[in-house]
Amino acid sequence: MQGTDVDFKEHLASRRALIDAALDDAVVDTPLCPPRLAEAMRYSLKAGGKRLRPVLALLACEACGGQKEEAVPVAIAAEMIHTYSLIHDDLPAMDNDDLRRGRPTNHRVFGEATAILAGDALLSRSFEIIAREVSPAKVAADCIADLAAAAGPEGMVGGQAADLAAETSGVRDQEHLESIHLRKTGALIQASLVMGARVGGGSKSECQAMKSYGRAVGLAFQIADDLLDITGDAAKMGKGVRKDADHNKLTYPGLLGLEQSQKLAARLTEEAIAVLSPFGKSGRPLAAVARFAVERDH
Amino acid sequence: MQGTDVDFKEHLASRRALIDAALDDAVVDTPLCPPRLAEAMRYSLKAGGKRLRPVLALLACEACGGQKEEAVPVAIAAEMIHTYSLIHDDLPAMDNDDLRRGRPTNHRVFGEATAILAGDALLSRSFEIIAREVSPAKVAADCIADLAAAAGPEGMVGGQAADLAAETSGVRDQEHLESIHLRKTGALIQASLVMGARVGGGSKSECQAMKSYGRAVGLAFQIADDLLDITGDAAKMGKGVRKDADHNKLTYPGLLGLEQSQKLAARLTEEAIAVLSPFGKSGRPLAAVARFAVERDH
């Protein structure tokens, strides 16, 4: 990782491959799980995406001196929770989306009932994987507490509920927007990093640094997403663009304008990188991810 | 518990009171959880019901020599998972029910989006409670593995998916029906008992006995539910009766007839009670629950 773009891409690609292989094994056909349910779970799990959360878990583990393989259970648990949230958010009663990552959404393929159940199943499975595969048990319990809090009513679900309410409430200020995103996407990104640090043997202050890094990177990613919704290319994005404005969604560009939003994203990226200094060289891949957050085109 | 009906009722009532108080504290208003989401979670959690799963968790803990208070976190976690499953099962895309325990279903009051999110939030919170409140961590991790497996794709969610499929598939045999109910309701009942035994310091064979007891009691309860759907009083049941037949649901009376179903429930009750013999006197409340399973009128 001498900072070249090619090294960084290879570094990430090898970690993504490890995650994709583990996700392949995470939902296999068994006599007790109805085949259509398993198929629906796999359909969304294997739809690809950036694998941001599991990659961050692996990188955080390594930054704290652990082996990337140790972080695989918490990494795929985080990706399963992210995937369940996408399935439920896409439902007709929620965002009513037909397309996700360039393919029909889960409920468009399997029907609403199966989509709801596939989401529910992924959520439960994610905790089971950590409970069974992470040791010692104290680390497993701490990771489950982190992940459940990040996913639950004060985390991702709370953020989604607040976001839905904001569409109609007319509340339109930056503090409120930040509070929604910190819960809706930030909390799970932070939990992925903290879990990675925990399984990598990170100290309390290293876990705290990962949390701060995750806060900044999470917001930067969200602002970049909002910007791509306006300036992006539908083909590269794999979904419709300018949907947020159509839905009267509260967004950063809608609130601050394009230029100020870009500046804020850049500032958050610098903040994230600064937090990594105690990790020295082993924090460089995480710094590269922070830069990628705002430079990507999809 | 000298076997009198009054003693048994008081014994259960004091345990239900402990559970209701803990459920009151489980979802409180916080700055991060949107008020409407918290309200929706509480609405269904406080709708009452028999509190079968948490009561069983407490009784199993006590049968193994533990104090009932030790089992409260796993008990309310099990009730939260049961409650989430009712909210999601009632959704228009699933069973499309308007009434639950005599009150409008969650989505009829709060809308579909909030109902989906309230269910999701209860599911995550249940694991968080165990991770934070059960010690030692090994017991917490084991309980989470039990509960997640019971709730997930090979447990409750798998059973619900299989049940929905059975409505249209035309598969109509007792083995299939039993397999659905063991997953849809049996698995969570078994997990509640096994978790109770674990936190009560139960041995491996005591945990196994609780699992066998839970299998028999769970099926007996389900058969009794099927029978009440035909013979029951809508006012006592708090929901419409004869709904199963209207939905072309696979049921025990539909498959075996009334008389054979009653005989099977009675046989399962005796099986459940027999399994409890190693617990001696401390297993009596569980035996009383098994008898109640088939004698109740609601």
Coordinates of C-alpha atoms in Angstrom, one line a residue:
Chain A
M1 CA 0.0 0.0 0.0
Q2 CA 2.5 2.6 -1.1
G3 CA -0.5 4.8 -1.9
T4 CA -0.7 3.9 -5.5
D5 CA -4.2 3.4 -6.9
V6 CA -3.4 0.0 -8.3
D7 CA -2.2 -1.4 -5.0
F8 CA -5.3 -0.1 -3.2
K9 CA -7.6 -1.7 -5.8
E10 CA -5.8 -5.1 -5.5
H11 CA -5.8 -4.8 -1.7
L12 CA -9.6 -4.3 -1.7
A13 CA -10.3 -6.9 -4.4
S14 CA -8.6 -9.7 -2.4
R15 CA -10.7 -8.7 0.7
R16 CA -13.9 -8.6 -1.3
A17 CA -13.2 -12.0 -2.7
L18 CA -12.8 -13.4 0.8
I19 CA -16.2 -11.8 1.7
D20 CA -18.0 -13.0 -1.4
A21 CA -16.8 -16.6 -0.7
A22 CA -18.0 -16.4 2.9
L23 CA -21.4 -15.0 1.8
D24 CA -21.7 -17.9 -0.7
D25 CA -21.4 -20.3 2.2
A26 CA -23.6 -18.3 4.6
V27 CA -26.9 -19.3 3.0
V28 CA -26.9 -22.9 1.8
D29 CA -29.9 -25.2 1.1
T30 CA -30.9 -27.2 4.1
P31 CA -34.0 -29.4 4.7
L32 CA -35.5 -26.9 7.2
C33 CA -35.2 -23.7 5.1
P34 CA -37.8 -23.5 2.3
P35 CA -35.9 -23.3 -1.0
R36 CA -37.7 -20.2 -2.2
L37 CA -36.8 -18.4 1.0
A38 CA -33.1 -19.4 0.7
E39 CA -33.2 -18.3 -3.0
A40 CA -34.6 -14.9 -2.0
M41 CA -31.9 -14.4 0.7
R42 CA -29.1 -15.3 -1.8
Y43 CA -30.6 -13.2 -4.6
S44 CA -30.0 -10.0 -2.6
L45 CA -26.9 -11.1 -0.7
K46 CA -25.2 -11.9 -4.0
A47 CA -26.4 -8.8 -5.9
G48 CA -22.9 -7.4 -5.3
G49 CA -22.5 -3.8 -4.3
K50 CA -19.4 -2.3 -2.9
R51 CA -19.2 -4.5 0.2
L52 CA -18.2 -1.4 2.1
R53 CA -19.2 -2.6 5.5
P54 CA -17.5 -6.0 5.5
V55 CA -14.4 -4.5 3.8
L56 CA -14.2 -1.9 6.6
A57 CA -14.5 -4.7 9.2
L58 CA -11.6 -6.6 7.7
L59 CA -9.5 -3.5 7.4
A60 CA -10.2 -2.4 10.9
C61 CA -9.2 -5.8 12.2
E62 CA -5.9 -5.6 10.3
A63 CA -5.3 -2.1 11.4
C64 CA -5.4 -3.3 15.0
G65 CA -3.0 -6.1 14.2
G66 CA -5.4 -9.0 13.6
Q67 CA -5.6 -11.3 10.6
K68 CA -8.4 -10.5 8.1
E69 CA -9.8 -14.0 8.3
E70 CA -10.7 -13.5 12.0
A71 CA -13.1 -10.7 11.0
V72 CA -15.0 -12.6 8.4
P73 CA -17.9 -13.6 10.6
V74 CA -18.6 -10.1 11.8
A75 CA -18.0 -8.8 8.3
I76 CA -20.6 -11.0 6.7
A77 CA -23.0 -10.4 9.6
A78 CA -22.8 -6.6 8.9
E79 CA -23.4 -7.2 5.1
M80 CA -26.4 -9.4 5.9
I81 CA -27.9 -6.7 8.0
H82 CA -27.2 -4.1 5.3
T83 CA -28.8 -6.4 2.8
Y84 CA -31.9 -7.0 4.9
S85 CA -32.3 -3.3 5.3
L86 CA -32.2 -2.8 1.5
I87 CA -34.8 -5.5 0.9
H88 CA -37.2 -3.9 3.5
D89 CA -36.5 -0.3 2.4
D90 CA -37.4 -1.2 -1.2
L91 CA -40.8 -2.6 -0.3
P92 CA -43.9 -0.9 -1.7
A93 CA -44.9 0.3 1.8
M94 CA -41.5 2.0 2.2
D95 CA -39.5 3.5 -0.8
N96 CA -41.4 1.3 -3.4
D97 CA -38.3 0.7 -5.6
D98 CA -38.3 -1.6 -8.6
L99 CA -34.6 -1.6 -9.2
R100 CA -31.6 -2.1 -7.0
R101 CA -28.0 -2.5 -8.1
G102 CA -29.3 -2.8 -11.7
R103 CA -31.6 -5.7 -11.0
P104 CA -35.3 -6.0 -10.0
T105 CA -35.7 -5.6 -6.3
N106 CA -36.3 -8.6 -4.1
H107 CA -40.1 -8.2 -3.8
R108 CA -40.4 -7.7 -7.6
V109 CA -38.9 -11.1 -8.1
F110 CA -40.2 -13.1 -5.1
G111 CA -43.3 -11.2 -4.0
E112 CA -43.7 -9.0 -0.9
A113 CA -44.3 -11.8 1.7
T114 CA -41.1 -13.6 0.8
A115 CA -39.2 -10.4 0.6
I116 CA -40.3 -9.4 4.1
L117 CA -39.4 -12.9 5.4
A118 CA -36.0 -13.0 3.6
G119 CA -35.1 -9.7 5.3
D120 CA -36.2 -11.0 8.7
A121 CA -34.2 -14.2 8.1
L122 CA -31.0 -12.4 7.2
L123 CA -31.3 -10.3 10.4
S124 CA -31.6 -13.3 12.7
R125 CA -28.9 -15.2 10.8
S126 CA -26.4 -12.4 11.2
F127 CA -26.6 -12.6 15.0
E128 CA -26.4 -16.3 14.9
I129 CA -23.2 -16.3 12.9
I130 CA -21.5 -14.0 15.4
A131 CA -22.7 -16.0 18.4
R132 CA -21.4 -19.3 16.9
E133 CA -18.3 -18.2 15.1
V134 CA -16.6 -15.4 17.2
S135 CA -14.6 -16.3 20.2
P136 CA -13.9 -15.6 23.0
A137 CA -17.6 -15.3 24.0
K138 CA -17.0 -11.9 25.5
V139 CA -15.9 -10.5 22.2
A140 CA -18.9 -12.2 20.5
A141 CA -21.4 -10.7 23.1
D142 CA -19.8 -7.2 22.7
C143 CA -20.0 -7.4 18.9
I144 CA -23.6 -8.5 19.0
A145 CA -24.4 -5.6 21.3
D146 CA -22.7 -3.2 18.9
L147 CA -24.4 -4.6 15.8
A148 CA -27.9 -4.9 17.4
A149 CA -27.7 -1.3 18.7
A150 CA -26.6 -0.1 15.2
A151 CA -29.4 -2.0 13.5
G152 CA -32.2 -1.3 16.0
P153 CA -34.6 1.4 17.0
E154 CA -31.8 3.9 18.0
G155 CA -29.7 3.0 14.9
M156 CA -30.6 2.0 11.4
V157 CA -34.3 1.3 11.9
G158 CA -34.7 4.6 13.9
G159 CA -33.0 6.5 11.1
Q160 CA -35.2 5.0 8.4
A161 CA -38.3 5.8 10.5
A162 CA -37.1 9.4 11.0
D163 CA -36.3 9.7 7.3
L164 CA -39.8 8.6 6.3
A165 CA -41.2 11.1 8.8
A166 CA -39.0 13.9 7.4
E167 CA -40.6 13.5 3.9
T168 CA -43.8 14.8 5.3
S169 CA -42.8 16.7 8.5
G170 CA -41.1 19.6 6.6
V171 CA -38.2 19.6 9.1
R172 CA -35.3 20.8 7.0
D173 CA -32.1 21.5 8.8
Q174 CA -28.5 20.1 8.7
E175 CA -28.6 18.9 12.3
H176 CA -31.7 16.8 11.6
L177 CA -30.3 15.5 8.3
E178 CA -27.0 14.5 10.0
S179 CA -28.9 12.8 12.8
I180 CA -30.9 10.8 10.3
H181 CA -27.8 9.6 8.3
L182 CA -25.8 8.9 11.4
R183 CA -28.5 6.4 12.4
K184 CA -29.6 5.2 8.9
T185 CA -26.2 4.4 7.5
G186 CA -23.5 5.7 9.9
A187 CA -24.3 3.4 12.8
L188 CA -23.9 0.2 10.9
I189 CA -20.6 1.5 9.3
Q190 CA -19.3 2.4 12.7
A191 CA -20.4 -1.0 14.1
S192 CA -18.6 -2.8 11.3
L193 CA -15.4 -1.0 12.1
V194 CA -15.7 -1.4 15.9
M195 CA -16.5 -5.2 15.5
G196 CA -13.5 -5.6 13.2
A197 CA -11.3 -3.8 15.8
R198 CA -12.6 -6.0 18.6
V199 CA -11.9 -9.3 16.8
G200 CA -8.5 -8.0 15.8
G201 CA -7.7 -7.4 19.5
G202 CA -8.0 -3.6 19.3
S203 CA -7.7 -1.6 22.5
K204 CA -10.5 0.6 23.8
S205 CA -8.9 3.7 22.3
E206 CA -8.5 1.9 19.0
C207 CA -12.2 0.9 19.0
Q208 CA -13.0 4.5 19.8
A209 CA -10.8 5.8 16.9
M210 CA -12.6 3.4 14.5
K211 CA -15.9 4.8 15.7
S212 CA -14.8 8.3 15.0
Y213 CA -13.4 7.3 11.6
G214 CA -16.7 5.6 10.8
R215 CA -18.7 8.6 11.7
A216 CA -16.8 10.8 9.3
V217 CA -16.6 8.3 6.5
G218 CA -20.2 7.3 6.8
L219 CA -21.4 10.9 6.5
A220 CA -18.9 11.5 3.6
F221 CA -20.3 8.4 1.8
Q222 CA -23.9 9.7 2.3
I223 CA -23.2 13.1 0.9
A224 CA -21.4 11.5 -2.0
D225 CA -24.5 9.3 -2.6
D226 CA -26.7 12.4 -2.5
L227 CA -24.5 14.1 -5.0
L228 CA -24.4 11.1 -7.3
D229 CA -28.2 11.0 -7.2
I230 CA -28.1 14.4 -8.9
T231 CA -24.9 14.2 -11.1
G232 CA -24.6 10.4 -11.5
D233 CA -25.0 8.1 -14.5
A234 CA -28.0 5.7 -14.0
A235 CA -26.1 2.9 -15.8
K236 CA -23.1 3.1 -13.5
M237 CA -25.3 3.5 -10.4
G238 CA -27.5 0.5 -11.2
K239 CA -30.5 2.4 -10.1
G240 CA -32.6 5.4 -11.2
V241 CA -31.1 8.8 -10.5
R242 CA -32.8 12.0 -9.2
K243 CA -35.2 9.8 -7.2
D244 CA -34.5 11.6 -4.0
A245 CA -35.7 15.0 -5.3
D246 CA -38.8 13.2 -6.8
H247 CA -39.6 11.7 -3.4
N248 CA -39.2 15.1 -1.6
K249 CA -36.3 13.5 0.4
L250 CA -34.2 15.6 2.6
T251 CA -30.7 15.6 1.0
Y252 CA -27.4 17.5 1.5
P253 CA -27.4 19.1 -2.0
G254 CA -31.0 20.0 -1.4
L255 CA -30.2 21.7 1.9
L256 CA -26.7 23.1 1.3
G257 CA -26.3 23.2 -2.5
L258 CA -23.9 21.3 -4.6
E259 CA -20.7 23.2 -3.8
Q260 CA -21.1 23.3 -0.1
S261 CA -22.0 19.6 0.0
Q262 CA -18.8 18.8 -1.9
K263 CA -16.7 20.9 0.5
L264 CA -18.3 19.2 3.5
A265 CA -17.6 15.7 2.1
A266 CA -14.0 16.7 1.5
R267 CA -13.7 18.0 5.0
L268 CA -15.1 14.9 6.5
T269 CA -12.7 12.8 4.5
E270 CA -9.8 14.7 5.9
E271 CA -11.2 14.3 9.4
A272 CA -11.5 10.5 8.9
I273 CA -7.9 10.3 7.7
A274 CA -6.6 12.4 10.6
V275 CA -8.2 10.0 13.1
L276 CA -6.2 7.1 11.6
S277 CA -2.7 8.6 12.4
P278 CA -2.1 6.4 15.5
F279 CA -2.4 3.3 13.3
G280 CA 0.5 4.4 11.1
K281 CA 1.1 2.3 8.0
S282 CA -1.6 -0.3 8.9
G283 CA -4.2 2.4 8.7
R284 CA -3.4 3.4 5.1
P285 CA -6.0 1.1 3.4
L286 CA -8.7 2.8 5.6
A287 CA -7.4 6.2 4.5
A288 CA -7.7 5.0 0.9
V289 CA -11.3 4.0 1.5
A290 CA -12.1 7.4 2.9
R291 CA -10.7 9.1 -0.3
F292 CA -12.6 6.7 -2.5
A293 CA -15.8 7.7 -0.6
V294 CA -15.9 11.1 -2.3
E295 CA -14.0 10.3 -5.5
R296 CA -16.1 7.4 -6.8
D297 CA -18.6 7.6 -9.7
H298 CA -21.0 4.9 -8.5
Chain B
M1 CA -47.9 -25.8 43.9
Q2 CA -49.7 -28.7 45.4
G3 CA -51.5 -29.1 42.2
T4 CA -54.5 -26.9 42.9
D5 CA -55.7 -24.6 40.2
V6 CA -55.6 -21.5 42.4
D7 CA -52.0 -22.0 43.3
F8 CA -51.0 -22.5 39.7
K9 CA -52.8 -19.3 38.6
E10 CA -51.1 -17.3 41.3
H11 CA -47.8 -18.8 40.5
L12 CA -48.2 -17.8 36.8
A13 CA -49.7 -14.4 37.6
S14 CA -46.7 -13.3 39.7
R15 CA -44.3 -14.3 36.9
R16 CA -46.4 -12.5 34.3
A17 CA -46.3 -9.4 36.4
L18 CA -42.5 -9.6 36.5
I19 CA -42.4 -9.9 32.7
D20 CA -44.9 -7.1 32.1
A21 CA -42.9 -4.8 34.3
A22 CA -39.7 -5.7 32.4
L23 CA -41.4 -5.2 29.0
D24 CA -42.5 -1.7 30.2
D25 CA -38.9 -0.8 30.7
A26 CA -37.7 -2.4 27.5
V27 CA -38.9 0.3 25.1
V28 CA -38.6 3.7 26.6
D29 CA -38.5 7.1 24.8
T30 CA -35.0 8.2 23.9
P31 CA -33.8 11.0 21.8
L32 CA -32.5 8.6 19.1
C33 CA -35.7 6.5 18.6
P34 CA -38.5 8.3 16.8
P35 CA -41.5 8.6 19.1
R36 CA -43.9 7.0 16.6
L37 CA -41.6 4.0 16.2
A38 CA -41.3 3.5 20.0
E39 CA -45.1 3.9 20.3
A40 CA -45.7 1.2 17.6
M41 CA -43.2 -1.2 19.4
R42 CA -45.0 -0.6 22.7
Y43 CA -48.5 -0.9 21.2
S44 CA -47.8 -4.6 20.2
L45 CA -45.6 -5.5 23.1
K46 CA -48.2 -4.3 25.6
A47 CA -51.1 -5.9 23.8
G48 CA -51.0 -8.7 26.4
G49 CA -51.5 -12.2 25.4
K50 CA -50.6 -15.2 27.4
R51 CA -46.9 -14.4 27.7
L52 CA -46.4 -18.1 27.2
R53 CA -42.7 -17.9 26.0
P54 CA -41.4 -15.7 28.7
V55 CA -43.3 -17.6 31.4
L56 CA -41.8 -20.8 30.2
A57 CA -38.3 -19.2 30.3
L58 CA -38.8 -18.2 33.9
L59 CA -40.2 -21.6 34.9
A60 CA -37.4 -23.5 33.1
C61 CA -34.8 -21.4 34.9
E62 CA -36.5 -22.2 38.3
A63 CA -36.8 -25.9 37.4
C64 CA -33.0 -25.9 37.0
G65 CA -32.5 -24.3 40.4
G66 CA -32.1 -20.7 39.2
Q67 CA -33.9 -17.5 40.4
K68 CA -36.7 -16.3 38.1
E69 CA -35.1 -12.8 38.0
E70 CA -32.1 -14.2 36.2
A71 CA -34.2 -15.3 33.3
V72 CA -36.0 -12.0 32.7
P73 CA -33.6 -10.8 29.9
V74 CA -34.0 -14.0 27.9
A75 CA -37.7 -14.1 28.7
I76 CA -38.4 -10.6 27.3
A77 CA -36.1 -11.2 24.4
A78 CA -38.3 -14.2 23.4
E79 CA -41.5 -12.2 23.9
M80 CA -40.1 -9.4 21.7
I81 CA -39.3 -11.9 18.9
H82 CA -42.8 -13.4 19.2
T83 CA -44.3 -9.9 19.0
Y84 CA -42.3 -8.9 16.0
S85 CA -43.4 -12.1 14.2
L86 CA -47.1 -11.3 14.9
I87 CA -46.7 -7.8 13.6
H88 CA -45.1 -9.0 10.3
D89 CA -47.4 -12.0 10.0
D90 CA -50.5 -9.7 10.2
L91 CA -49.2 -7.4 7.3
P92 CA -51.4 -7.2 4.2
A93 CA -48.7 -9.0 2.2
M94 CA -48.8 -11.9 4.7
D95 CA -52.0 -12.9 6.5
N96 CA -53.7 -9.5 6.1
D97 CA -55.3 -9.4 9.6
D98 CA -57.2 -6.4 11.0
L99 CA -57.5 -7.7 14.5
R100 CA -55.0 -9.2 17.0
R101 CA -55.8 -9.8 20.7
G102 CA -59.0 -7.9 20.4
R103 CA -57.3 -4.7 19.0
P104 CA -56.5 -3.4 15.6
T105 CA -53.3 -4.9 14.2
N106 CA -50.1 -2.8 14.3
H107 CA -50.2 -1.7 10.6
R108 CA -53.9 -0.8 10.9
V109 CA -52.9 1.8 13.6
F110 CA -49.5 2.9 12.5
G111 CA -49.4 2.1 8.8
E112 CA -47.5 -0.6 7.0
A113 CA -44.1 1.1 6.9
T114 CA -44.0 1.8 10.6
A115 CA -45.3 -1.7 11.3
I116 CA -42.5 -3.3 9.3
L117 CA -39.9 -1.1 11.0
A118 CA -41.4 -1.8 14.5
G119 CA -41.0 -5.5 13.9
D120 CA -37.4 -5.1 12.6
A121 CA -36.6 -3.0 15.7
L122 CA -38.0 -5.5 18.1
L123 CA -36.0 -8.2 16.5
S124 CA -32.7 -6.4 16.8
R125 CA -33.4 -5.1 20.4
S126 CA -34.1 -8.7 21.6
F127 CA -30.5 -9.8 20.8
E128 CA -29.1 -6.6 22.2
I129 CA -30.8 -7.2 25.5
I130 CA -29.3 -10.7 25.9
A131 CA -25.9 -9.5 24.8
R132 CA -25.9 -6.7 27.4
E133 CA -27.7 -8.3 30.3
V134 CA -26.9 -12.0 30.4
S135 CA -23.6 -13.1 32.0
P136 CA -21.3 -14.9 31.8
A137 CA -20.7 -14.0 28.1
K138 CA -20.6 -17.7 27.2
V139 CA -24.2 -18.2 28.3
A140 CA -25.2 -15.0 26.5
A141 CA -23.6 -16.2 23.3
D142 CA -25.2 -19.6 23.6
C143 CA -28.6 -18.1 24.3
I144 CA -28.3 -15.8 21.2
A145 CA -27.3 -18.7 19.0
D146 CA -30.4 -20.6 20.3
L147 CA -32.7 -17.7 19.9
A148 CA -31.4 -16.6 16.5
A149 CA -31.6 -20.2 15.1
A150 CA -35.2 -20.5 16.4
A151 CA -36.2 -17.1 14.9
G152 CA -34.4 -17.5 11.6
P153 CA -34.6 -19.2 8.2
E154 CA -34.6 -22.7 9.7
G155 CA -36.9 -21.8 12.5
M156 CA -39.8 -19.4 12.8
V157 CA -39.3 -17.5 9.5
G158 CA -38.7 -20.8 7.6
G159 CA -42.0 -22.1 9.1
Q160 CA -43.9 -19.1 8.1
A161 CA -42.5 -19.3 4.6
A162 CA -43.4 -23.0 4.4
D163 CA -46.9 -22.2 5.8
L164 CA -47.5 -19.6 3.1
A165 CA -46.3 -22.0 0.5
A166 CA -48.6 -24.8 1.8
E167 CA -51.7 -22.7 1.2
T168 CA -51.1 -23.0 -2.5
S169 CA -49.0 -26.1 -2.9
G170 CA -51.7 -28.6 -1.9
V171 CA -49.3 -30.6 0.2
R172 CA -51.6 -32.1 2.9
D173 CA -50.0 -34.6 5.3
Q174 CA -49.3 -34.7 9.0
E175 CA -45.5 -34.8 8.7
H176 CA -45.5 -31.6 6.7
L177 CA -47.9 -29.9 9.1
E178 CA -45.8 -31.0 12.1
S179 CA -42.7 -29.8 10.4
I180 CA -44.3 -26.3 9.7
H181 CA -45.4 -25.9 13.3
L182 CA -42.2 -27.1 14.9
R183 CA -40.5 -24.3 13.0
K184 CA -43.3 -21.6 13.1
T185 CA -44.1 -21.8 16.8
G186 CA -42.2 -24.8 18.3
A187 CA -38.7 -23.6 17.8
L188 CA -39.2 -20.3 19.7
I189 CA -41.0 -22.1 22.5
Q190 CA -38.1 -24.6 22.7
A191 CA -35.5 -21.8 22.7
S192 CA -37.3 -19.9 25.5
L193 CA -37.1 -23.0 27.6
V194 CA -33.5 -23.8 26.8
M195 CA -32.4 -20.2 27.4
G196 CA -34.2 -20.3 30.7
A197 CA -32.4 -23.5 31.6
R198 CA -29.1 -22.1 30.6
V199 CA -29.3 -18.9 32.7
G200 CA -30.6 -21.1 35.6
G201 CA -27.4 -23.1 35.4
G202 CA -29.1 -26.2 33.9
S203 CA -26.9 -29.1 32.8
K204 CA -26.7 -30.3 29.2
S205 CA -29.3 -33.1 29.9
E206 CA -31.6 -30.6 31.6
C207 CA -31.4 -28.3 28.6
Q208 CA -32.1 -31.3 26.4
A209 CA -35.1 -32.3 28.6
M210 CA -36.5 -28.7 28.2
K211 CA -36.1 -29.0 24.4
S212 CA -38.2 -32.2 24.4
Y213 CA -40.8 -30.8 26.7
G214 CA -41.0 -27.7 24.5
R215 CA -41.5 -29.8 21.4
A216 CA -44.4 -31.6 22.9
V217 CA -46.0 -28.5 24.5
G218 CA -45.5 -26.4 21.4
L219 CA -47.3 -28.9 19.2
A220 CA -50.1 -29.4 21.8
F221 CA -50.6 -25.6 22.0
Q222 CA -50.8 -25.4 18.2
I223 CA -53.4 -28.2 17.9
A224 CA -55.4 -26.5 20.7
D225 CA -55.2 -23.2 18.7
D226 CA -56.4 -25.0 15.6
L227 CA -59.3 -26.5 17.6
L228 CA -60.2 -23.1 19.2
D229 CA -60.3 -21.6 15.7
I230 CA -63.2 -24.0 15.0
T231 CA -64.9 -24.3 18.4
G232 CA -63.8 -21.1 20.1
D233 CA -65.6 -17.9 21.0
A234 CA -64.4 -14.9 19.0
A235 CA -64.8 -12.6 22.1
K236 CA -62.6 -14.7 24.3
M237 CA -60.1 -15.3 21.5
G238 CA -59.8 -11.6 20.7
K239 CA -59.7 -12.4 17.0
G240 CA -61.9 -13.8 14.3
V241 CA -62.6 -17.5 14.4
R242 CA -62.8 -20.0 11.5
K243 CA -60.2 -17.9 9.7
D244 CA -57.9 -20.8 9.0
A245 CA -60.5 -22.7 7.0
D246 CA -61.3 -19.5 5.1
H247 CA -57.7 -19.1 4.2
N248 CA -57.3 -22.7 3.1
K249 CA -54.7 -23.1 5.9
L250 CA -53.4 -26.6 6.6
T251 CA -54.7 -27.4 10.2
Y252 CA -54.8 -30.4 12.5
P253 CA -58.6 -30.7 12.6
G254 CA -58.7 -30.1 8.8
L255 CA -56.3 -33.0 8.4
L256 CA -57.2 -35.5 11.2
G257 CA -60.7 -34.4 12.2
L258 CA -61.7 -33.0 15.6
E259 CA -61.6 -36.1 17.7
Q260 CA -58.2 -37.4 16.5
S261 CA -56.8 -33.9 17.0
Q262 CA -58.0 -33.7 20.6
K263 CA -56.5 -37.2 21.2
L264 CA -53.1 -36.1 19.7
A265 CA -53.0 -33.0 21.9
A266 CA -53.8 -35.0 25.0
R267 CA -51.0 -37.5 24.1
L268 CA -48.5 -34.7 23.6
T269 CA -49.4 -33.2 26.9
E270 CA -48.7 -36.5 28.7
E271 CA -45.4 -36.8 26.8
A272 CA -44.4 -33.3 27.9
I273 CA -45.2 -34.1 31.6
A274 CA -43.3 -37.4 31.5
V275 CA -40.1 -35.6 30.3
L276 CA -40.3 -33.4 33.4
S277 CA -39.9 -36.3 35.9
P278 CA -36.2 -35.7 36.6
F279 CA -37.0 -32.2 37.8
G280 CA -39.2 -33.5 40.6
K281 CA -41.3 -30.9 42.5
S282 CA -39.6 -28.0 40.7
G283 CA -41.0 -29.2 37.4
R284 CA -44.6 -29.0 38.5
P285 CA -45.4 -25.5 37.3
L286 CA -44.3 -26.6 33.8
A287 CA -46.5 -29.7 34.0
A288 CA -49.4 -27.4 34.9
V289 CA -48.7 -25.2 31.8
A290 CA -48.7 -28.4 29.6
R291 CA -52.2 -29.2 31.0
F292 CA -53.4 -25.7 30.5
A293 CA -52.2 -25.9 26.8
V294 CA -55.1 -28.2 25.9
E295 CA -57.7 -27.2 28.6
R296 CA -57.8 -23.4 27.9
D297 CA -60.7 -21.7 26.1
H298 CA -58.7 -18.8 24.6

